[in-house]
């Protein structure tokens, strides 16, 4: 089989790139290891930057997020029972939109089906040959047989554990990583949200986050030591621990007697691979970088990578200039590193680090107090949270 762009990975990055390339008349094939249902079963991000919503709208998949997405004009931080609202709209003129990644992915799959896109499911990419030339070949396994897909370019949208990044030679690839000594235990419940806006709660027992998917479905996280499994926790134990970490007035009104839809643990890490292009191979999304979810950046960064990569490939195929593809890695990494900084800052400020001395704990409290007293500090947090310009 032959195409112009082979896309490894059918998560949000791969599907969005496929959709944008299609609109630019660029043939592409998506190769996804899992089934459509499996991909849609993964519960992940919940907050979209306004720039992300604009890209989804440009891609023709913005209707449902416009109807069902919930604009949020602010978020809260809390320190024990002290609550601090960050007025996103007042400080930046922008809002964020609460709309689950699962729904974004569903919208992209629906659009792919509507245009008879070629999305090969349960097809696992084994390797990518010839990326230093102009005729790379993606080798994948499906139905027990090995297949080859020839392309002009390959987009590695295969997430942190995918093979694409490894195709960049060791001597060329530089990886930067910080693994955190904790993870997030998440719970999705058919219960009304704890509060109208998200609450990022800091407590000496550990971090907690109150988020939501709609007026009837809520998403909560609590920081757990590295190595904890979701099976180590019952829903009752989760609720009790969450109530001990969030402000007492929020805990008092928390509704917990709804159906628990999902519980899972996500490890936290900061990770960046440089460069994000090698020859005919480009990386986008989690294949190139991971952020701790404390800044709500993971999915949004995948979208900005894809936005830049689509522009670059459109310039190549439709305007016959390599300016876009030659500049893609530097342009994407510039935004990636600023999002890494913000996510790292939020994570180090809000979590309980076992190795922290009393001095570092005082620094965390001073960060919170500075935000409480300085509109300039709050504006800095707000402009990063709503997303730096694309
Ligand atoms: P994805 O990992 O979503 O998709 C990659 C796709 O490639 C997968 O479908 C995979 O099956 C496929 N693939 C892998 N290897 C392959 C192979 N060999 N052949 C073919 N296909 C292959 N972000 C937030 O902003 N907030 C959150 O709360 C949040 N929670 C998260 C929880 C978890 C457990 C994880 C893993 C991530 C979380 N993220 C969160 C980040 C997440 O939302 C990612 O940023 C987002 O999924 C990035 O999308 P993709 O780059 O498409 O990668
Ligand atoms: C979520 O709702 O899943 C969510 C929201 C904000 C974050 C992380 C996760 O920072």
mmCIF file of C-alpha atoms in Angstrom, residues 150-306:
data_model
loop_
_atom_site.group_PDB
_atom_site.id
_atom_site.type_symbol
_atom_site.label_atom_id
_atom_site.label_comp_id
_atom_site.label_asym_id
_atom_site.label_seq_id
_atom_site.Cartn_x
_atom_site.Cartn_y
_atom_site.Cartn_z
ATOM 1 C CA UNK A 150 5.088 3.133 1.660
ATOM 2 C CA UNK A 151 4.824 6.881 2.229
ATOM 3 C CA UNK A 152 6.629 10.171 1.585
ATOM 4 C CA UNK A 153 6.488 11.106 5.280
ATOM 5 C CA UNK A 154 5.724 9.281 8.530
ATOM 6 C CA UNK A 155 4.060 10.970 11.548
ATOM 7 C CA UNK A 156 4.842 9.234 14.846
ATOM 8 C CA UNK A 157 1.679 9.882 16.887
ATOM 9 C CA UNK A 158 2.082 6.638 18.833
ATOM 10 C CA UNK A 159 2.328 7.975 22.378
ATOM 11 C CA UNK A 160 5.028 7.566 25.005
ATOM 12 C CA UNK A 161 5.336 3.789 24.583
ATOM 13 C CA UNK A 162 5.179 3.725 20.783
ATOM 14 C CA UNK A 163 8.080 2.693 18.492
ATOM 15 C CA UNK A 164 8.413 5.848 16.340
ATOM 16 C CA UNK A 165 10.672 7.832 18.691
ATOM 17 C CA UNK A 166 13.076 4.902 18.894
ATOM 18 C CA UNK A 167 13.601 5.077 15.117
ATOM 19 C CA UNK A 168 15.628 8.279 15.609
ATOM 20 C CA UNK A 169 19.269 7.111 15.974
ATOM 21 C CA UNK A 170 20.623 7.136 19.557
ATOM 22 C CA UNK A 171 23.396 9.548 18.569
ATOM 23 C CA UNK A 172 20.823 12.040 17.286
ATOM 24 C CA UNK A 173 17.998 11.606 19.792
ATOM 25 C CA UNK A 174 18.292 13.539 23.088
ATOM 26 C CA UNK A 175 15.833 12.723 25.875
ATOM 27 C CA UNK A 176 15.138 14.821 28.949
ATOM 28 C CA UNK A 177 13.167 13.203 31.792
ATOM 29 C CA UNK A 178 12.010 13.822 35.344
ATOM 30 C CA UNK A 179 10.065 10.957 36.962
ATOM 31 C CA UNK A 180 8.030 12.067 40.003
ATOM 32 C CA UNK A 181 7.871 9.931 43.182
ATOM 33 C CA UNK A 182 4.075 9.671 42.981
ATOM 34 C CA UNK A 183 1.171 9.082 40.607
ATOM 35 C CA UNK A 184 -2.464 10.153 40.304
ATOM 36 C CA UNK A 185 -5.239 7.764 41.238
ATOM 37 C CA UNK A 186 -8.241 8.905 39.193
ATOM 38 C CA UNK A 187 -11.927 8.157 39.771
ATOM 39 C CA UNK A 188 -14.745 8.895 37.309
ATOM 40 C CA UNK A 189 -18.205 8.953 38.912
ATOM 41 C CA UNK A 190 -21.806 9.585 37.921
ATOM 42 C CA UNK A 191 -22.124 12.334 40.549
ATOM 43 C CA UNK A 192 -22.507 16.122 40.281
ATOM 44 C CA UNK A 193 -19.237 18.057 40.478
ATOM 45 C CA UNK A 194 -17.856 19.045 43.891
ATOM 46 C CA UNK A 195 -17.810 22.721 42.864
ATOM 47 C CA UNK A 196 -18.647 24.822 39.776
ATOM 48 C CA UNK A 197 -14.942 25.138 38.837
ATOM 49 C CA UNK A 198 -11.904 22.853 39.096
ATOM 50 C CA UNK A 199 -10.118 22.799 42.449
ATOM 51 C CA UNK A 200 -6.386 21.952 42.610
ATOM 52 C CA UNK A 201 -6.032 21.117 46.302
ATOM 53 C CA UNK A 202 -2.769 21.018 48.258
ATOM 54 C CA UNK A 203 -2.633 19.267 51.604
ATOM 55 C CA UNK A 204 0.059 17.735 53.790
ATOM 56 C CA UNK A 205 -1.593 14.354 53.062
ATOM 57 C CA UNK A 206 -1.041 14.980 49.347
ATOM 58 C CA UNK A 207 -2.501 16.652 46.277
ATOM 59 C CA UNK A 208 -6.092 16.235 45.099
ATOM 60 C CA UNK A 209 -7.997 17.545 42.065
ATOM 61 C CA UNK A 210 -11.746 18.011 41.715
ATOM 62 C CA UNK A 211 -12.720 18.127 38.043
ATOM 63 C CA UNK A 212 -15.730 17.124 35.974
ATOM 64 C CA UNK A 213 -16.988 15.985 32.565
ATOM 65 C CA UNK A 214 -20.546 17.416 32.776
ATOM 66 C CA UNK A 215 -23.165 18.449 35.369
ATOM 67 C CA UNK A 216 -23.707 14.769 36.180
ATOM 68 C CA UNK A 217 -20.250 13.183 35.744
ATOM 69 C CA UNK A 218 -17.244 14.124 37.868
ATOM 70 C CA UNK A 219 -13.541 13.320 37.665
ATOM 71 C CA UNK A 220 -11.349 13.266 40.792
ATOM 72 C CA UNK A 221 -7.679 12.540 41.394
ATOM 73 C CA UNK A 222 -5.597 12.019 44.515
ATOM 74 C CA UNK A 223 -1.814 11.819 44.667
ATOM 75 C CA UNK A 224 -0.662 8.300 45.596
ATOM 76 C CA UNK A 225 2.840 6.898 46.211
ATOM 77 C CA UNK A 226 4.608 5.421 43.177
ATOM 78 C CA UNK A 227 3.711 1.747 42.739
ATOM 79 C CA UNK A 228 0.111 2.043 44.013
ATOM 80 C CA UNK A 229 -2.469 0.238 41.883
ATOM 81 C CA UNK A 230 -6.130 1.142 41.463
ATOM 82 C CA UNK A 231 -6.927 -2.329 42.856
ATOM 83 C CA UNK A 232 -5.326 -1.253 46.153
ATOM 84 C CA UNK A 233 -8.230 1.164 46.640
ATOM 85 C CA UNK A 234 -11.978 0.876 47.153
ATOM 86 C CA UNK A 235 -14.231 3.747 46.102
ATOM 87 C CA UNK A 236 -15.119 4.358 49.767
ATOM 88 C CA UNK A 237 -11.448 4.664 50.709
ATOM 89 C CA UNK A 238 -10.929 7.037 47.782
ATOM 90 C CA UNK A 239 -13.832 9.286 48.831
ATOM 91 C CA UNK A 240 -12.646 9.408 52.445
ATOM 92 C CA UNK A 241 -9.106 10.395 51.435
ATOM 93 C CA UNK A 242 -10.339 12.986 48.915
ATOM 94 C CA UNK A 243 -12.512 14.620 51.595
ATOM 95 C CA UNK A 244 -9.463 14.947 53.883
ATOM 96 C CA UNK A 245 -7.479 16.858 51.254
ATOM 97 C CA UNK A 246 -10.036 19.317 49.839
ATOM 98 C CA UNK A 247 -11.392 22.385 51.681
ATOM 99 C CA UNK A 248 -13.782 21.391 54.476
ATOM 100 C CA UNK A 249 -16.747 23.298 53.001
ATOM 101 C CA UNK A 250 -16.309 21.453 49.687
ATOM 102 C CA UNK A 251 -15.878 18.100 51.441
ATOM 103 C CA UNK A 252 -19.033 18.681 53.458
ATOM 104 C CA UNK A 253 -21.212 19.000 50.334
ATOM 105 C CA UNK A 254 -19.408 16.371 48.246
ATOM 106 C CA UNK A 255 -21.835 13.835 46.722
ATOM 107 C CA UNK A 256 -20.287 10.367 46.571
ATOM 108 C CA UNK A 257 -23.223 7.954 46.268
ATOM 109 C CA UNK A 258 -23.195 7.755 42.470
ATOM 110 C CA UNK A 259 -21.936 4.974 40.203
ATOM 111 C CA UNK A 260 -18.141 4.697 39.971
ATOM 112 C CA UNK A 261 -17.398 4.431 36.243
ATOM 113 C CA UNK A 262 -13.619 4.018 36.286
ATOM 114 C CA UNK A 263 -10.596 4.024 38.602
ATOM 115 C CA UNK A 264 -7.021 4.060 37.310
ATOM 116 C CA UNK A 265 -3.510 5.189 38.231
ATOM 117 C CA UNK A 266 -1.366 7.369 35.954
ATOM 118 C CA UNK A 267 2.357 7.745 36.689
ATOM 119 C CA UNK A 268 3.642 11.328 36.555
ATOM 120 C CA UNK A 269 6.662 12.285 34.499
ATOM 121 C CA UNK A 270 8.112 15.197 32.555
ATOM 122 C CA UNK A 271 9.713 14.061 29.324
ATOM 123 C CA UNK A 272 10.904 15.646 26.077
ATOM 124 C CA UNK A 273 12.555 14.080 23.019
ATOM 125 C CA UNK A 274 14.646 16.311 20.797
ATOM 126 C CA UNK A 275 14.506 16.659 17.826
ATOM 127 C CA UNK A 276 10.862 16.068 16.833
ATOM 128 C CA UNK A 277 11.907 15.392 13.244
ATOM 129 C CA UNK A 278 14.486 13.092 11.692
ATOM 130 C CA UNK A 279 14.529 12.911 7.891
ATOM 131 C CA UNK A 280 11.061 11.822 6.756
ATOM 132 C CA UNK A 281 9.845 11.050 10.315
ATOM 133 C CA UNK A 282 8.009 13.602 12.474
ATOM 134 C CA UNK A 283 6.894 13.116 16.098
ATOM 135 C CA UNK A 284 3.745 14.709 17.550
ATOM 136 C CA UNK A 285 1.988 14.457 20.919
ATOM 137 C CA UNK A 286 2.982 12.031 23.648
ATOM 138 C CA UNK A 287 5.379 10.301 21.224
ATOM 139 C CA UNK A 288 7.619 13.356 21.688
ATOM 140 C CA UNK A 289 6.773 14.656 25.161
ATOM 141 C CA UNK A 290 4.940 13.958 28.393
ATOM 142 C CA UNK A 291 3.829 16.478 30.999
ATOM 143 C CA UNK A 292 2.482 15.791 34.500
ATOM 144 C CA UNK A 293 -1.298 16.437 34.156
ATOM 145 C CA UNK A 294 -1.185 19.155 36.857
ATOM 146 C CA UNK A 295 -1.151 21.857 34.178
ATOM 147 C CA UNK A 296 -3.803 20.248 31.932
ATOM 148 C CA UNK A 297 -1.360 20.474 29.006
ATOM 149 C CA UNK A 298 -0.908 16.925 27.625
ATOM 150 C CA UNK A 299 -3.730 16.780 25.132
ATOM 151 C CA UNK A 300 -3.427 20.498 24.324
ATOM 152 C CA UNK A 301 0.264 20.119 23.414
ATOM 153 C CA UNK A 302 -0.603 17.196 21.132
ATOM 154 C CA UNK A 303 -3.026 19.505 19.327
ATOM 155 C CA UNK A 304 -0.506 22.326 18.896
ATOM 156 C CA UNK A 305 2.102 19.880 17.537
ATOM 157 C CA UNK A 306 -0.441 18.604 15.016
#
